[in-house]
Structures are given as structure tokens and as C-alpha cells.
Amino acid sequence: AGRVVAVSGASKGIGRAVAQALAGAGATVIGGARTREGVDLPGVTLLPLDVTQEASVQAFAERCAQAGVDALVNNAGVGSFMPVQDMTPAEYRRVMDTNVLGTLLLTRSLIPHFQARHARGLGSQVVNVTSDVSARTFGGGALYTASKYAQRAVTQALAHEGHAYGLRVTEIRPGMVDTFFNATQQGESYKADWLRPADVADAVLYALSVPRHVRVDEVLLHPVVQDVAF
Ligand code: NJP
């Protein structure tokens, strides 16, 4: 309650669950996505946002700053899985522009606002939904995992920089989640035992709810059915 949080990629999947959970907990929530038509998100202000487009990000960030956001959740992201020989420059750009550049652009746009908050004695938070594959890879995952390793690097560099202006930075690293990820459908039977978007939202809310002297650096979570070394 009392918090004002911006969430990118709030139209579906994890971002939608995060926005819903935050609104349910009494926060003022500004969601952003390219799609707004037909998105039912009671209690959430859903604004147009394409994280790959500088002007769109700037307009969204201005609205967020005006609303007094104290936390940004960088969640927007796309999947792409193929062997290295099938990768194309266009696909490279789509994935990197969304997952890496998008995170950088949106974060960059709000840093002056976070610095102004710091000058007034207020703290701020950035929570980046990356992936469990931000630090492990697999065949077919070159492009996607490269983007997530990069997003992790951005997250950690920001944590260092943000220390100077009262910014706490968290990386959320989910394993397989039942969403629309990578042009799939939510609720397919093969995803029955995967994480639910609400499970990831719980992790985001945890990171946002710890007292101000605590920083949750990262949360790594998997569905029990996913057997991975960590
Ligand atoms: O995917 P999905 P998830 N500008 O497809 C938005 C990571 N992750 O919820 O613009 C702005 O259901 C899109 O909105 P729209 C993953 O890498 C997932 O699973 O309207 N927004 C939609 O709201 C990603 O970072 C799994 O198309 C853009 C949302 O992003 C995050 O979780 C595992 C956008 C995608 O919803 C959320 O993905 C894992 C743009 N240019 C990490 N492009 C998993 N699902 O298993 C997309 O380890 N969006």
C-alpha cells in the first residue's frame, strides 16, 4: 500500500500477474505494453509502451515520473530458440532490442526521477525479471540466453551505480512459467506443473516489500518438475 510501481509487459503472462498482485496489495500500478485492447486489468493504468522504441519509452517514463513511481519492474521480454546456424540478424535485433535495450532504455529514462527522489531522502527500486538462464545455457538457446546473460550484467552494473542514489536492484530468475512466452498458449497441458505467473509475482512482491535496509539481490525459482543444476 502507498507504493507506486511501473511494470513493463503488463498485458499478459508474468507482467500481468505482477500488476494484478501489486494492485491487489494496494499499490498504484502503471502497466505498459504494446497491446492494450482486450486486456482486463482492473485497478491498473495500462499505458502504451514499446520498450524497443525510445520515444515510446520516454513518453511512458514521463507518465511514471509524474505519478511518482518508486519502483520499476522490467518484465517485458521475448523468447527465441534455434540453433546458431538458423539465427538471423533480424531475430537477433528483435530479441536483443526487447530484452536488453528495452531494459536499458526504460531504466535510463527513470534514473533522473530516482535521483531526484534520493535528493528528497526517498529510496527507489528496480526489479528485473530476467530468467534462470541468465547464468546457464543450452543448445538452441544461444540468442535468448545471450540476451538474458546481458540483462543480468545490466542489472548488476545498475546495482553498483544505483547504490549512490538509494536505488535497490533485484534480479528475479524464474524457470519455466506457464505464460504466452515464445508464442505459446497459457494453460497447455504440458505446462500443468510449471510455475504460475502468480508464483513469480510473489517473488517480485517479496523483493518490493522488504524493509529499506534490506536489498534482495536475486531470487532464483523453479517448478519442482524442472531438474536443473544451479
Ligand atoms: O511472456 P508473455 P512471459 N514492448 O509472452 C510484453 C521472462 N521469462 O510473461 O507488448 C513492451 O506471456 C508483452 O506485451 P505486448 C521472459 O524472458 C519467462 O513469460 O502487448 N512490452 C507481454 O505483456 C520475459 O522477460 C519464462 O506483446 C513488450 C509480455 O512482454 C518475462 O519473463 C521463463 C514488448 C510477455 O508476456 C515475461 O515473459 C523465464 C515490447 N517491445 C523468463 N515485447 C517463461 N515464461 O517460462 C513484449 O526464465 N512485451
CSV table of C-alpha atoms and ligand atoms in Angstrom, one decimal:
chain,number,residue,atom,x,y,z
A,1,ALA,CA,0.0,0.0,0.0
A,2,GLY,CA,1.2,3.5,-0.8
A,3,ARG,CA,3.7,2.3,-3.4
A,4,VAL,CA,3.6,3.5,-7.0
A,5,VAL,CA,5.0,0.8,-9.3
A,6,ALA,CA,5.6,0.7,-13.1
A,7,VAL,CA,5.5,-2.7,-14.8
A,8,SER,CA,6.6,-3.3,-18.4
A,9,GLY,CA,5.0,-6.1,-20.4
A,10,ALA,CA,1.9,-5.9,-18.2
A,11,SER,CA,-0.6,-7.1,-20.9
A,12,LYS,CA,-0.2,-10.8,-20.2
A,13,GLY,CA,1.9,-13.5,-18.6
A,14,ILE,CA,4.1,-12.7,-15.7
A,15,GLY,CA,3.8,-8.9,-16.0
A,16,ARG,CA,0.1,-9.0,-15.9
A,17,ALA,CA,0.2,-11.2,-12.7
A,18,VAL,CA,2.7,-8.8,-11.2
A,19,ALA,CA,0.5,-5.8,-12.0
A,20,GLN,CA,-2.6,-7.6,-10.6
A,21,ALA,CA,-0.8,-8.7,-7.4
A,22,LEU,CA,0.5,-5.2,-6.8
A,23,ALA,CA,-2.9,-3.6,-7.3
A,24,GLY,CA,-4.4,-6.2,-5.0
A,25,ALA,CA,-1.8,-5.3,-2.4
A,26,GLY,CA,-2.9,-1.6,-2.6
A,27,ALA,CA,-0.2,-0.2,-4.8
A,28,THR,CA,-0.8,2.3,-7.6
A,29,VAL,CA,0.2,0.4,-10.7
A,30,ILE,CA,1.2,1.8,-14.1
A,31,GLY,CA,1.5,-1.0,-16.6
A,32,GLY,CA,2.9,-0.7,-20.1
A,33,ALA,CA,2.6,-2.9,-23.2
A,34,ARG,CA,2.1,-2.7,-27.0
A,35,THR,CA,-1.2,-4.4,-26.6
A,36,ARG,CA,-4.0,-2.8,-24.6
A,37,GLU,CA,-7.1,-3.8,-26.4
A,38,GLY,CA,-9.0,-6.6,-24.7
A,39,VAL,CA,-6.7,-6.5,-21.7
A,40,ASP,CA,-8.7,-6.8,-18.5
A,41,LEU,CA,-6.6,-5.4,-15.6
A,42,PRO,CA,-8.9,-3.8,-13.0
A,43,GLY,CA,-7.1,-1.2,-10.8
A,44,VAL,CA,-4.2,-0.9,-13.2
A,45,THR,CA,-3.5,2.0,-15.5
A,46,LEU,CA,-2.3,0.4,-18.7
A,47,LEU,CA,-0.4,2.8,-21.0
A,48,PRO,CA,1.1,2.2,-24.5
A,49,LEU,CA,4.7,1.1,-24.3
A,50,ASP,CA,7.1,-0.4,-26.8
A,51,VAL,CA,10.3,-0.9,-24.9
A,52,THR,CA,12.3,-1.0,-28.1
A,53,GLN,CA,11.2,2.5,-29.2
A,54,GLU,CA,13.0,5.4,-27.5
A,55,ALA,CA,10.1,7.8,-27.9
A,56,SER,CA,7.6,5.4,-26.6
A,57,VAL,CA,9.7,4.6,-23.6
A,58,GLN,CA,10.3,8.3,-22.9
A,59,ALA,CA,6.5,9.1,-23.0
A,60,PHE,CA,5.8,6.2,-20.7
A,61,ALA,CA,8.6,7.2,-18.3
A,62,GLU,CA,7.3,10.7,-18.1
A,63,ARG,CA,3.9,9.5,-17.0
A,64,CYS,CA,5.5,7.3,-14.5
A,65,ALA,CA,7.6,10.1,-13.1
A,66,GLN,CA,4.6,12.4,-12.9
A,67,ALA,CA,2.8,9.7,-10.9
A,68,GLY,CA,5.7,9.4,-8.5
A,69,VAL,CA,6.8,5.9,-9.2
A,70,ASP,CA,9.1,4.4,-6.5
A,71,ALA,CA,9.7,1.1,-8.3
A,72,LEU,CA,10.1,-0.1,-11.8
A,73,VAL,CA,9.6,-3.8,-12.8
A,74,ASN,CA,11.4,-4.5,-16.1
A,75,ASN,CA,9.5,-7.6,-17.2
A,76,ALA,CA,8.8,-7.1,-21.0
A,77,GLY,CA,10.7,-9.8,-22.9
A,78,VAL,CA,10.5,-12.2,-25.8
A,79,GLY,CA,11.8,-15.7,-26.3
A,80,SER,CA,13.6,-17.2,-29.4
A,81,PHE,CA,15.1,-20.6,-29.6
A,82,MET,CA,17.0,-22.1,-32.5
A,83,PRO,CA,20.5,-23.5,-33.4
A,84,VAL,CA,23.1,-20.9,-34.0
A,85,GLN,CA,23.1,-21.6,-37.8
A,86,ASP,CA,19.5,-20.6,-38.1
A,87,MET,CA,19.9,-17.2,-36.3
A,88,THR,CA,19.2,-14.2,-38.5
A,89,PRO,CA,20.2,-10.5,-37.8
A,90,ALA,CA,16.6,-9.6,-37.7
A,91,GLU,CA,15.8,-12.1,-35.0
A,92,TYR,CA,19.0,-11.1,-33.1
A,93,ARG,CA,17.8,-7.5,-33.2
A,94,ARG,CA,14.2,-8.4,-32.1
A,95,VAL,CA,15.4,-10.3,-29.1
A,96,MET,CA,18.3,-8.0,-28.0
A,97,ASP,CA,16.2,-4.9,-28.6
A,98,THR,CA,13.4,-6.1,-26.4
A,99,ASN,CA,15.3,-7.9,-23.6
A,100,VAL,CA,18.5,-5.8,-23.3
A,101,LEU,CA,18.0,-2.4,-25.0
A,102,GLY,CA,14.4,-2.3,-23.6
A,103,THR,CA,15.6,-2.8,-20.1
A,104,LEU,CA,18.4,-0.2,-20.6
A,105,LEU,CA,16.1,2.4,-22.2
A,106,LEU,CA,13.3,2.2,-19.6
A,107,THR,CA,15.6,2.2,-16.7
A,108,ARG,CA,17.7,5.1,-18.1
A,109,SER,CA,14.5,7.1,-18.6
A,110,LEU,CA,13.6,6.9,-14.9
A,111,ILE,CA,17.0,7.4,-13.3
A,112,PRO,CA,16.8,11.2,-13.1
A,113,HIS,CA,13.5,10.7,-11.3
A,114,PHE,CA,15.1,8.2,-8.9
A,115,GLN,CA,18.0,10.6,-8.3
A,116,ALA,CA,15.5,13.4,-7.5
A,117,ARG,CA,13.8,11.1,-5.1
A,118,HIS,CA,17.1,10.3,-3.4
A,119,ALA,CA,17.7,14.1,-3.0
A,120,ARG,CA,14.4,14.2,-1.1
A,121,GLY,CA,15.5,11.3,1.1
A,122,LEU,CA,13.4,8.7,-0.7
A,123,GLY,CA,14.6,5.3,-1.9
A,124,SER,CA,13.6,3.6,-5.1
A,125,GLN,CA,13.7,0.0,-6.5
A,126,VAL,CA,14.3,-1.7,-9.9
A,127,VAL,CA,13.2,-5.3,-10.2
A,128,ASN,CA,14.3,-7.0,-13.4
A,129,VAL,CA,12.6,-10.2,-14.4
A,130,THR,CA,15.4,-12.0,-16.3
A,131,SER,CA,15.5,-15.8,-16.2
A,132,ASP,CA,17.1,-18.8,-14.6
A,133,VAL,CA,19.1,-18.9,-17.9
A,134,SER,CA,20.7,-15.5,-17.2
A,135,ALA,CA,23.6,-17.7,-15.9
A,136,ARG,CA,23.4,-21.0,-17.7
A,137,THR,CA,22.8,-22.0,-21.3
A,138,PHE,CA,21.8,-24.9,-23.5
A,139,GLY,CA,21.7,-25.9,-27.2
A,140,GLY,CA,19.2,-23.8,-29.1
A,141,GLY,CA,19.4,-21.1,-26.5
A,142,ALA,CA,22.3,-19.0,-27.9
A,143,LEU,CA,20.3,-16.0,-28.7
A,144,TYR,CA,17.8,-16.0,-25.8
A,145,THR,CA,20.4,-16.8,-23.2
A,146,ALA,CA,22.8,-14.2,-24.6
A,147,SER,CA,20.1,-11.7,-24.1
A,148,LYS,CA,19.4,-12.8,-20.5
A,149,TYR,CA,23.1,-13.0,-19.6
A,150,ALA,CA,23.3,-9.4,-20.9
A,151,GLN,CA,20.2,-8.4,-19.0
A,152,ARG,CA,21.8,-9.9,-15.8
A,153,ALA,CA,25.0,-7.9,-16.5
A,154,VAL,CA,23.0,-4.7,-16.9
A,155,THR,CA,21.1,-5.5,-13.7
A,156,GLN,CA,24.3,-6.0,-11.7
A,157,ALA,CA,26.0,-2.9,-13.1
A,158,LEU,CA,22.9,-0.8,-12.3
A,159,ALA,CA,23.0,-2.2,-8.7
A,160,HIS,CA,26.5,-0.8,-8.3
A,161,GLU,CA,25.7,2.6,-9.9
A,162,GLY,CA,22.3,2.9,-8.1
A,163,HIS,CA,24.0,2.4,-4.7
A,164,ALA,CA,25.0,6.1,-5.0
A,165,TYR,CA,21.4,7.3,-5.3
A,166,GLY,CA,19.5,5.0,-3.0
A,167,LEU,CA,18.4,2.5,-5.7
A,168,ARG,CA,17.9,-1.1,-4.7
A,169,VAL,CA,18.1,-3.5,-7.6
A,170,THR,CA,16.8,-7.1,-7.7
A,171,GLU,CA,17.0,-9.8,-10.3
A,172,ILE,CA,14.1,-12.3,-10.5
A,173,ARG,CA,15.2,-15.5,-12.2
A,174,PRO,CA,12.3,-17.9,-12.9
A,175,GLY,CA,12.5,-21.3,-14.5
A,176,MET,CA,9.6,-22.5,-16.7
A,177,VAL,CA,6.4,-20.4,-16.3
A,178,ASP,CA,3.0,-21.1,-17.8
A,179,THR,CA,2.5,-17.9,-19.9
A,180,PHE,CA,2.2,-16.9,-23.5
A,181,PHE,CA,6.0,-16.9,-23.8
A,182,ASN,CA,7.6,-17.6,-27.1
A,183,ALA,CA,4.3,-17.5,-28.9
A,184,THR,CA,2.8,-20.4,-26.9
A,185,GLN,CA,-0.5,-20.6,-25.2
A,186,GLN,CA,-1.1,-20.3,-21.5
A,187,GLY,CA,-2.8,-23.3,-19.9
A,188,GLU,CA,-1.5,-26.0,-22.3
A,189,SER,CA,-1.4,-29.4,-20.6
A,190,TYR,CA,2.3,-29.8,-20.9
A,191,LYS,CA,2.7,-26.8,-18.7
A,192,ALA,CA,0.5,-28.1,-16.0
A,193,ASP,CA,3.3,-28.4,-13.4
A,194,TRP,CA,5.2,-25.3,-14.4
A,195,LEU,CA,5.4,-22.2,-12.3
A,196,ARG,CA,2.3,-20.0,-12.4
A,197,PRO,CA,2.7,-16.3,-13.2
A,198,ALA,CA,1.4,-15.6,-9.7
A,199,ASP,CA,4.4,-17.6,-8.2
A,200,VAL,CA,6.8,-15.1,-9.9
A,201,ALA,CA,4.6,-12.2,-8.9
A,202,ASP,CA,5.0,-13.4,-5.3
A,203,ALA,CA,8.8,-13.2,-5.7
A,204,VAL,CA,8.5,-9.6,-7.1
A,205,LEU,CA,6.3,-8.6,-4.2
A,206,TYR,CA,8.7,-10.0,-1.7
A,207,ALA,CA,11.6,-8.0,-3.2
A,208,LEU,CA,9.4,-4.9,-3.1
A,209,SER,CA,8.2,-5.4,0.5
A,210,VAL,CA,11.4,-5.9,2.4
A,211,PRO,CA,12.4,-3.1,4.8
A,212,ARG,CA,14.5,-0.3,3.4
A,213,HIS,CA,17.8,-1.6,4.9
A,214,VAL,CA,17.4,-4.9,3.0
A,215,ARG,CA,18.2,-5.5,-0.6
A,216,VAL,CA,17.1,-8.7,-2.3
A,217,ASP,CA,19.8,-9.2,-4.8
A,218,GLU,CA,18.3,-12.1,-6.7
A,219,VAL,CA,15.6,-14.7,-6.5
A,220,LEU,CA,16.0,-18.0,-8.4
A,221,LEU,CA,12.9,-20.2,-8.5
A,222,HIS,CA,11.9,-23.3,-10.5
A,223,PRO,CA,8.9,-25.6,-10.7
A,224,VAL,CA,9.8,-28.9,-9.0
A,225,VAL,CA,9.5,-30.7,-12.3
A,226,GLN,CA,12.4,-28.8,-13.7
A,227,ASP,CA,15.6,-30.6,-12.9
A,228,VAL,CA,18.4,-28.2,-13.3
A,229,ALA,CA,21.8,-27.7,-11.7
A,230,PHE,CA,22.3,-24.3,-10.0
B,1,NJP,O1,5.8,-13.9,-21.6
B,1,NJP,P1,4.5,-13.4,-22.3
B,1,NJP,P2,6.2,-14.0,-20.1
B,1,NJP,N1,7.4,-3.6,-25.5
B,1,NJP,O2,4.7,-13.6,-23.8
B,1,NJP,C1,5.4,-7.7,-23.4
B,1,NJP,C2,10.8,-14.0,-18.8
B,1,NJP,N2,10.8,-15.4,-18.6
B,1,NJP,O3,5.3,-13.4,-19.2
B,1,NJP,O4,3.7,-5.7,-26.0
B,1,NJP,C3,6.6,-3.7,-24.4
B,1,NJP,O5,3.3,-14.1,-21.7
B,1,NJP,C4,4.2,-8.4,-23.9
B,1,NJP,O6,3.2,-7.3,-24.2
B,1,NJP,P3,2.8,-6.9,-25.7
B,1,NJP,C5,10.8,-13.5,-20.2
B,1,NJP,O7,12.0,-13.6,-20.8
B,1,NJP,C6,9.8,-16.2,-18.9
B,1,NJP,O8,6.6,-15.4,-19.8
B,1,NJP,O9,1.4,-6.5,-25.6
B,1,NJP,N3,6.2,-4.9,-24.0
B,1,NJP,C7,3.7,-9.2,-22.7
B,1,NJP,O10,2.9,-8.4,-21.8
B,1,NJP,C8,10.3,-12.1,-20.1
B,1,NJP,O11,11.3,-11.2,-19.8
B,1,NJP,C9,9.8,-17.6,-18.7
B,1,NJP,O12,3.1,-8.0,-26.6
B,1,NJP,C10,6.6,-6.0,-24.6
B,1,NJP,C11,5.0,-9.6,-22.1
B,1,NJP,O13,6.0,-8.7,-22.6
B,1,NJP,C12,9.4,-12.2,-18.8
B,1,NJP,O14,9.7,-13.4,-18.2
B,1,NJP,C13,10.9,-18.1,-18.2
B,1,NJP,C14,7.4,-5.9,-25.8
B,1,NJP,C15,5.4,-11.0,-22.4
B,1,NJP,O15,4.4,-11.9,-22.0
B,1,NJP,C16,7.9,-12.1,-19.1
B,1,NJP,O16,7.6,-13.2,-20.1
B,1,NJP,C17,12.0,-17.3,-17.8
B,1,NJP,C18,7.8,-4.6,-26.2
B,1,NJP,N4,8.6,-4.5,-27.3
B,1,NJP,C19,11.9,-16.0,-18.0
B,1,NJP,N5,7.6,-7.2,-26.2
B,1,NJP,C20,8.7,-18.5,-19.1
B,1,NJP,N6,7.5,-18.0,-19.4
B,1,NJP,O17,8.9,-19.7,-19.0
B,1,NJP,C21,7.0,-8.0,-25.4
B,1,NJP,O18,13.1,-17.9,-17.4
B,1,NJP,N7,6.3,-7.3,-24.4
